[in-house]
Coordinates of C-alpha atoms in Angstrom, one line a residue:
M1 CA 37.7 -32.3 230.0
T2 CA 39.1 -35.0 227.8
T3 CA 41.3 -34.4 224.0
S4 CA 41.3 -37.4 221.7
T5 CA 44.4 -36.6 218.4
A6 CA 43.6 -40.7 217.7
P7 CA 44.1 -40.8 214.0
A8 CA 40.8 -40.0 211.8
T9 CA 40.0 -38.0 209.0
P10 CA 37.5 -35.0 208.7
A11 CA 34.9 -37.3 207.8
D12 CA 34.9 -39.3 210.3
L13 CA 34.8 -36.9 212.8
A14 CA 31.8 -35.4 210.9
A15 CA 30.1 -39.3 211.0
R16 CA 30.9 -39.2 215.0
Y17 CA 28.8 -36.3 214.9
E18 CA 25.3 -36.6 217.0
R19 CA 22.7 -34.3 217.2
G20 CA 24.3 -31.3 220.2
D21 CA 27.6 -31.6 219.7
F22 CA 29.4 -28.9 218.2
L23 CA 30.8 -29.3 214.6
L24 CA 33.5 -27.0 212.5
A25 CA 34.9 -29.3 209.9
T26 CA 36.7 -28.8 206.4
A27 CA 38.3 -31.0 204.1
R28 CA 42.1 -30.7 205.6
H29 CA 40.7 -30.2 209.4
A30 CA 38.2 -30.9 211.9
L31 CA 37.5 -30.2 215.5
L32 CA 34.2 -32.2 216.7
A33 CA 33.1 -31.3 220.9
S34 CA 30.7 -33.2 222.6
G35 CA 28.8 -33.1 226.4
V36 CA 28.9 -29.8 228.5
V37 CA 31.1 -28.7 231.2
A38 CA 30.5 -25.1 231.8
T39 CA 28.4 -22.8 229.2
A40 CA 28.7 -18.8 228.8
T41 CA 26.0 -16.6 227.3
E42 CA 26.4 -12.9 227.1
T43 CA 24.8 -10.4 224.7
E44 CA 28.1 -8.1 224.4
P45 CA 31.0 -10.3 223.2
S46 CA 33.7 -8.5 225.6
R47 CA 32.2 -9.5 228.3
L48 CA 31.2 -13.2 226.6
S49 CA 35.6 -13.0 226.4
G50 CA 35.8 -11.4 229.2
A51 CA 34.7 -14.0 231.5
L52 CA 36.4 -16.8 229.1
P53 CA 39.2 -17.0 231.3
G54 CA 37.9 -17.9 234.9
L55 CA 35.7 -20.5 233.8
F56 CA 38.6 -22.4 231.9
T57 CA 40.2 -22.0 235.4
D58 CA 36.6 -23.3 237.0
S59 CA 36.2 -25.5 235.2
G60 CA 39.5 -27.5 234.2
A61 CA 38.9 -26.8 230.3
S62 CA 40.6 -25.4 227.8
I63 CA 38.6 -24.7 224.6
A64 CA 35.5 -23.0 224.4
V65 CA 33.0 -23.7 221.2
G66 CA 29.1 -21.8 220.0
V67 CA 27.9 -18.5 218.3
L68 CA 27.8 -15.1 217.4
P69 CA 24.4 -14.3 216.5
F70 CA 23.9 -11.7 213.8
D71 CA 23.0 -8.6 215.6
T72 CA 25.5 -8.8 218.4
T73 CA 23.4 -6.1 220.5
S74 CA 20.4 -7.8 220.9
L75 CA 21.2 -11.4 220.9
P76 CA 24.0 -13.2 223.4
G77 CA 26.4 -15.0 222.2
H78 CA 26.4 -18.6 223.6
L79 CA 29.4 -20.9 224.4
V80 CA 29.6 -24.1 225.3
L81 CA 33.3 -25.4 227.0
P82 CA 32.8 -29.1 226.0
R83 CA 33.3 -32.1 228.7
A84 CA 35.2 -33.8 225.3
I85 CA 37.1 -32.7 222.3
H86 CA 38.0 -34.6 219.6
R87 CA 41.0 -33.1 216.5
A88 CA 41.8 -35.0 213.1
S89 CA 43.8 -33.3 210.2
S90 CA 44.4 -34.9 206.7
D91 CA 45.9 -34.8 203.0
H92 CA 42.8 -36.8 201.7
A93 CA 39.1 -35.1 201.3
A94 CA 37.3 -38.4 202.2
V95 CA 33.7 -38.5 201.0
P96 CA 31.2 -40.3 203.5
P97 CA 28.5 -41.9 202.7
R98 CA 24.8 -39.8 201.7
T99 CA 21.4 -40.7 204.3
A100 CA 18.8 -40.9 202.5
L101 CA 16.8 -37.9 204.4
P102 CA 12.4 -37.6 204.9
Q103 CA 11.2 -35.1 202.4
P104 CA 9.6 -32.3 203.5
V105 CA 5.6 -32.1 203.1
K106 CA 5.5 -28.5 202.6
V107 CA 7.7 -25.8 201.6
T108 CA 7.0 -21.9 202.3
P109 CA 9.2 -18.9 200.6
V110 CA 10.0 -16.5 203.7
P111 CA 8.5 -13.4 202.2
E112 CA 7.1 -14.2 198.6
P113 CA 9.7 -13.7 195.2
E114 CA 7.6 -11.5 193.9
A115 CA 7.9 -9.3 197.7
H116 CA 11.9 -9.9 197.8
L117 CA 12.3 -8.8 194.2
A118 CA 10.2 -5.5 195.9
A119 CA 12.7 -5.9 199.2
V120 CA 16.1 -5.0 196.5
R121 CA 14.3 -2.8 194.5
A122 CA 13.5 -1.1 198.0
A123 CA 17.4 -1.8 198.9
V124 CA 18.9 0.0 195.8
S125 CA 16.6 3.2 196.6
A126 CA 17.8 3.5 200.1
L127 CA 21.4 3.1 199.8
S128 CA 22.1 7.0 198.4
D129 CA 18.5 8.1 200.2
R130 CA 20.4 6.8 203.2
D131 CA 23.8 7.1 202.1
L132 CA 25.1 3.4 202.5
R133 CA 27.4 1.5 200.5
K134 CA 26.1 -1.8 201.0
V135 CA 23.4 -3.4 202.3
V136 CA 22.9 -7.4 202.3
L137 CA 19.2 -8.2 201.9
A138 CA 18.2 -12.8 201.8
R139 CA 15.7 -14.5 202.6
A140 CA 14.3 -17.9 204.4
L141 CA 12.4 -21.2 202.8
D142 CA 10.4 -22.7 206.2
L143 CA 10.5 -26.8 205.2
D144 CA 7.9 -28.9 207.4
F145 CA 8.6 -32.6 207.4
G146 CA 6.1 -35.3 208.6
E147 CA 8.5 -36.6 211.4
A148 CA 11.6 -35.0 213.3
V149 CA 13.9 -33.9 211.6
P150 CA 17.4 -36.1 211.9
V151 CA 19.8 -33.8 212.5
A152 CA 23.2 -36.0 212.5
D153 CA 21.6 -37.3 208.8
V154 CA 22.0 -33.9 207.6
V155 CA 25.2 -32.4 208.9
R156 CA 26.9 -35.6 207.1
N157 CA 25.4 -35.2 204.3
L158 CA 26.1 -31.7 204.5
A159 CA 29.5 -32.8 205.0
N160 CA 29.6 -35.0 201.7
G161 CA 28.6 -32.2 199.1
N162 CA 30.7 -29.3 200.6
P163 CA 34.6 -31.3 201.3
R164 CA 36.2 -28.5 200.6
H165 CA 34.2 -26.2 202.9
T166 CA 33.3 -25.8 206.1
T167 CA 30.8 -27.8 207.9
Y168 CA 29.1 -26.2 210.7
A169 CA 27.0 -27.6 213.3
A170 CA 25.9 -26.0 217.0
Q171 CA 23.6 -26.3 219.6
L172 CA 21.8 -22.7 219.5
P173 CA 20.1 -21.4 222.9
G174 CA 16.4 -23.5 223.1
G175 CA 17.6 -26.7 221.8
R176 CA 17.6 -25.7 217.9
T177 CA 20.5 -27.1 216.1
L178 CA 22.0 -24.4 213.2
V179 CA 23.9 -26.4 210.7
G180 CA 25.4 -25.7 207.4
A181 CA 28.6 -24.8 205.5
T182 CA 30.3 -21.8 204.5
P183 CA 33.1 -21.0 202.3
E184 CA 34.1 -17.8 204.2
L185 CA 36.2 -17.1 207.2
L186 CA 35.8 -15.2 208.7
L187 CA 39.6 -15.2 211.0
S188 CA 41.6 -18.4 211.9
R189 CA 44.7 -17.5 214.8
T190 CA 47.0 -19.5 215.6
G191 CA 50.0 -17.9 217.8
G192 CA 50.5 -14.8 216.7
A193 CA 49.9 -15.4 212.7
V194 CA 45.9 -14.1 211.8
V195 CA 43.8 -14.9 208.8
S196 CA 40.8 -13.7 207.7
R197 CA 39.4 -14.6 203.7
P198 CA 36.8 -12.3 203.2
H199 CA 33.6 -13.6 199.8
A200 CA 32.0 -11.0 198.2
G201 CA 30.3 -10.6 194.4
S202 CA 28.7 -14.5 193.0
M203 CA 28.0 -16.2 189.6
P204 CA 26.1 -19.2 189.9
R205 CA 27.5 -22.1 187.9
S206 CA 26.3 -24.4 185.6
A207 CA 26.3 -28.5 184.5
D208 CA 27.4 -27.1 180.7
P209 CA 31.6 -26.6 180.5
A210 CA 31.8 -23.8 178.5
I211 CA 29.1 -21.9 179.9
D212 CA 30.4 -22.6 183.8
K213 CA 33.8 -20.9 182.2
A214 CA 32.6 -18.1 181.0
N215 CA 30.1 -16.9 183.9
G216 CA 33.6 -17.4 185.6
E217 CA 34.9 -15.3 183.3
A218 CA 31.9 -12.7 183.9
L219 CA 32.8 -12.1 187.3
L220 CA 36.5 -11.5 187.6
A221 CA 36.1 -9.4 184.8
S222 CA 32.4 -7.7 186.2
E223 CA 32.4 -3.6 188.1
K224 CA 30.1 -3.7 190.1
D225 CA 30.6 -7.5 191.8
H226 CA 34.6 -6.0 192.4
V227 CA 33.0 -3.1 193.9
E228 CA 30.6 -4.9 196.1
H229 CA 34.1 -6.8 197.2
A230 CA 36.7 -4.4 197.7
V231 CA 33.6 -2.7 200.2
V232 CA 34.2 -6.1 202.6
V233 CA 38.0 -6.2 202.1
E234 CA 38.3 -2.1 202.9
S235 CA 36.3 -3.4 205.9
V236 CA 38.2 -6.0 206.9
V237 CA 41.8 -5.2 206.9
E238 CA 40.8 -1.4 208.2
I239 CA 39.9 -3.5 211.2
L240 CA 42.7 -5.7 211.7
R241 CA 45.0 -2.7 210.9
P242 CA 45.5 -1.8 214.7
F243 CA 45.7 -5.4 215.5
C244 CA 48.2 -6.4 213.3
R245 CA 52.0 -5.1 212.8
T246 CA 52.0 -6.5 209.2
L247 CA 49.1 -7.0 207.2
D248 CA 49.2 -8.3 204.0
V249 CA 46.3 -8.5 201.8
R250 CA 45.9 -11.1 197.8
G251 CA 43.4 -11.0 195.5
P252 CA 40.4 -11.4 194.9
E253 CA 40.7 -14.7 193.2
L254 CA 38.0 -17.2 192.2
V255 CA 36.3 -19.4 193.8
S256 CA 33.3 -21.8 193.6
T257 CA 30.9 -23.8 195.0
P258 CA 29.0 -26.8 193.1
A259 CA 26.7 -24.6 192.3
I260 CA 28.7 -20.5 193.0
W261 CA 31.1 -18.5 191.5
H262 CA 33.0 -16.3 194.1
L263 CA 35.1 -13.2 194.4
S264 CA 37.7 -14.1 197.5
T265 CA 40.6 -12.5 198.5
T266 CA 43.1 -13.3 202.1
V267 CA 44.5 -11.2 204.5
T268 CA 46.9 -12.3 206.5
G269 CA 48.7 -10.3 209.8
E270 CA 50.7 -10.6 212.3
L271 CA 49.1 -10.1 216.0
I272 CA 51.2 -6.8 217.8
D273 CA 50.2 -7.9 221.3
Q274 CA 49.4 -12.0 222.0
D275 CA 46.5 -11.5 224.3
V276 CA 44.0 -10.8 221.4
T277 CA 42.5 -14.0 221.1
A278 CA 40.5 -15.2 217.7
L279 CA 36.7 -14.7 219.1
D280 CA 37.7 -11.2 220.3
L281 CA 39.0 -10.3 216.7
A282 CA 36.1 -12.3 215.4
A283 CA 34.2 -10.3 217.5
A284 CA 35.7 -6.8 215.7
L285 CA 35.5 -8.9 211.9
H286 CA 31.9 -9.5 212.4
P287 CA 29.6 -8.7 211.0
T288 CA 31.4 -8.2 207.7
P289 CA 29.6 -6.2 204.9
A290 CA 29.2 -9.4 203.6
V291 CA 26.6 -10.5 205.9
C292 CA 25.4 -6.8 206.8
G293 CA 26.4 -4.1 204.6
T294 CA 28.1 -0.9 205.3
P295 CA 27.9 1.4 207.1
T296 CA 27.0 -1.3 209.5
G297 CA 24.5 1.1 211.9
A298 CA 22.6 2.3 208.7
A299 CA 22.8 -1.2 207.2
R300 CA 21.5 -3.4 209.9
S301 CA 18.8 -1.1 210.4
L302 CA 17.7 -1.6 206.6
V303 CA 18.1 -5.0 207.2
Q304 CA 15.9 -5.0 210.0
E305 CA 13.1 -3.3 208.0
L306 CA 13.4 -5.0 204.9
E307 CA 13.4 -8.6 205.7
P308 CA 10.0 -9.9 207.0
F309 CA 11.9 -12.4 209.6
D310 CA 14.2 -11.4 213.0
R311 CA 18.0 -13.5 211.5
E312 CA 18.9 -14.7 215.3
Y313 CA 21.8 -16.9 214.7
Y314 CA 21.8 -16.9 210.7
A315 CA 25.1 -14.4 209.2
G316 CA 26.2 -14.7 212.8
A317 CA 29.7 -16.3 213.1
V318 CA 30.5 -20.4 214.0
G319 CA 33.4 -21.5 216.1
W320 CA 36.3 -21.5 219.1
V321 CA 38.6 -20.4 220.9
D322 CA 41.2 -22.1 223.4
A323 CA 43.0 -21.0 225.9
A324 CA 45.8 -19.6 224.5
G325 CA 43.6 -17.5 222.7
D326 CA 43.9 -19.6 219.3
G327 CA 40.9 -20.6 217.5
E328 CA 39.1 -20.1 214.4
W329 CA 35.4 -18.5 213.2
A330 CA 33.5 -19.0 210.3
V331 CA 31.1 -16.5 209.0
G332 CA 27.7 -18.8 209.7
I333 CA 26.1 -19.2 205.8
R334 CA 24.7 -21.3 203.7
C335 CA 23.1 -22.8 207.3
A336 CA 19.5 -23.7 208.2
E337 CA 18.2 -24.2 211.3
I338 CA 16.3 -27.1 212.9
A339 CA 13.5 -27.6 215.6
G340 CA 12.1 -30.7 215.9
T341 CA 10.1 -31.3 212.8
S342 CA 10.9 -28.1 211.1
M343 CA 13.7 -26.3 209.1
R344 CA 14.3 -23.1 208.1
L345 CA 16.9 -22.1 205.1
Y346 CA 18.5 -18.3 204.6
A347 CA 20.1 -17.0 201.7
G348 CA 21.3 -13.9 200.8
G349 CA 22.9 -11.7 198.5
G350 CA 24.8 -8.2 198.6
I351 CA 23.2 -5.5 197.3
V352 CA 25.0 -2.4 195.7
P353 CA 23.9 1.1 194.0
A354 CA 24.4 -1.7 190.6
S355 CA 22.5 -4.4 191.5
D356 CA 19.3 -5.9 189.3
P357 CA 16.3 -7.7 191.9
R358 CA 16.1 -9.9 189.5
T359 CA 19.6 -11.7 189.1
E360 CA 20.1 -11.2 192.9
L361 CA 16.7 -13.6 193.7
D362 CA 18.6 -15.6 191.6
E363 CA 21.0 -16.0 193.1
T364 CA 19.6 -17.1 196.6
S365 CA 18.4 -19.2 194.1
A366 CA 20.8 -20.8 193.5
K367 CA 22.0 -21.2 196.8
F368 CA 19.4 -22.4 198.4
R369 CA 19.4 -25.1 195.8
T370 CA 23.3 -25.9 196.7
L371 CA 22.1 -26.1 200.3
L372 CA 19.0 -27.8 199.7
A373 CA 21.0 -30.6 196.8
A374 CA 24.1 -31.6 200.0
M375 CA 21.8 -31.7 202.2
G376 CA 19.7 -34.6 200.0
L377 CA 16.3 -32.4 199.8
E378 CA 14.3 -32.9 195.9
I379 CA 12.5 -30.0 195.9

């Protein structure tokens, strides 16, 4: 395996991405992986993690990149030991030029908006019936194009449109590509230091500065959104506590994407056992209540009942782990799955007892607009 640390910015690496590569890039740092030395595919994340030391030794590779699915009990995690790794860091968020994309010839919501409203109403009713604190419901948007979707151009546009967040691209089994720009860090591990930044609770942005400011202030004051956020943070802290000798929780604070205000909390810890890898921690945390709900098993069952599609790798985790156990994993949201001439976009929202169906529909619509605009698509 070859490793490059030649002078480059994250924008440079995003510009070099080609279909089949792996990319995880923020404005400050990036990792681009290409080629395949070996692969590991396991339904059980612990078996996936357990297979890596032998693969590292046999292949001579020192890093694995890839994805975990939303439901790790039924779909395999997929890791690649790449032939070449390129890293970049920068103190400046360079913005690459936007590439014009072909526009879709057909757009199909899955489900139709009225059906999503009905699903949210059913979810609110089910919360008390099934003793759930929260469930996350998503909808999809299927785009059909008259030509092959230029995956590399989509990825570069995402990096351009969301420079403060994590742009990612990962090859999936079967030749599909998962691409996205997520605001949420699931887990990073550097030596003994662990960081997680859960997000939950949201409000649309506005082009009017006064309305935009008011929306942010309303989110900070929203009891419903703070309840939704607290559910996620409590889960992250509860899961990380056995692994860490210290934990520090700071937040929530107001953060934003170009179209959405979010509540975000930063959780930091110090590992007890250095043999616990970033992949081990990511697998323990995933899926958080931010993408599934809580309790996890009951929430996941309700998701599968109410959503008319299989999430597969949407709302999964995307990241890397190295032979020392360090790594970084992002929550696989604000994403699209690309296959040939088609693209499926996903957007979801957390449902709690105080949720309003129309507001939840508007939230997913705003998230779709963010993703479409970043990609350079006009719908």
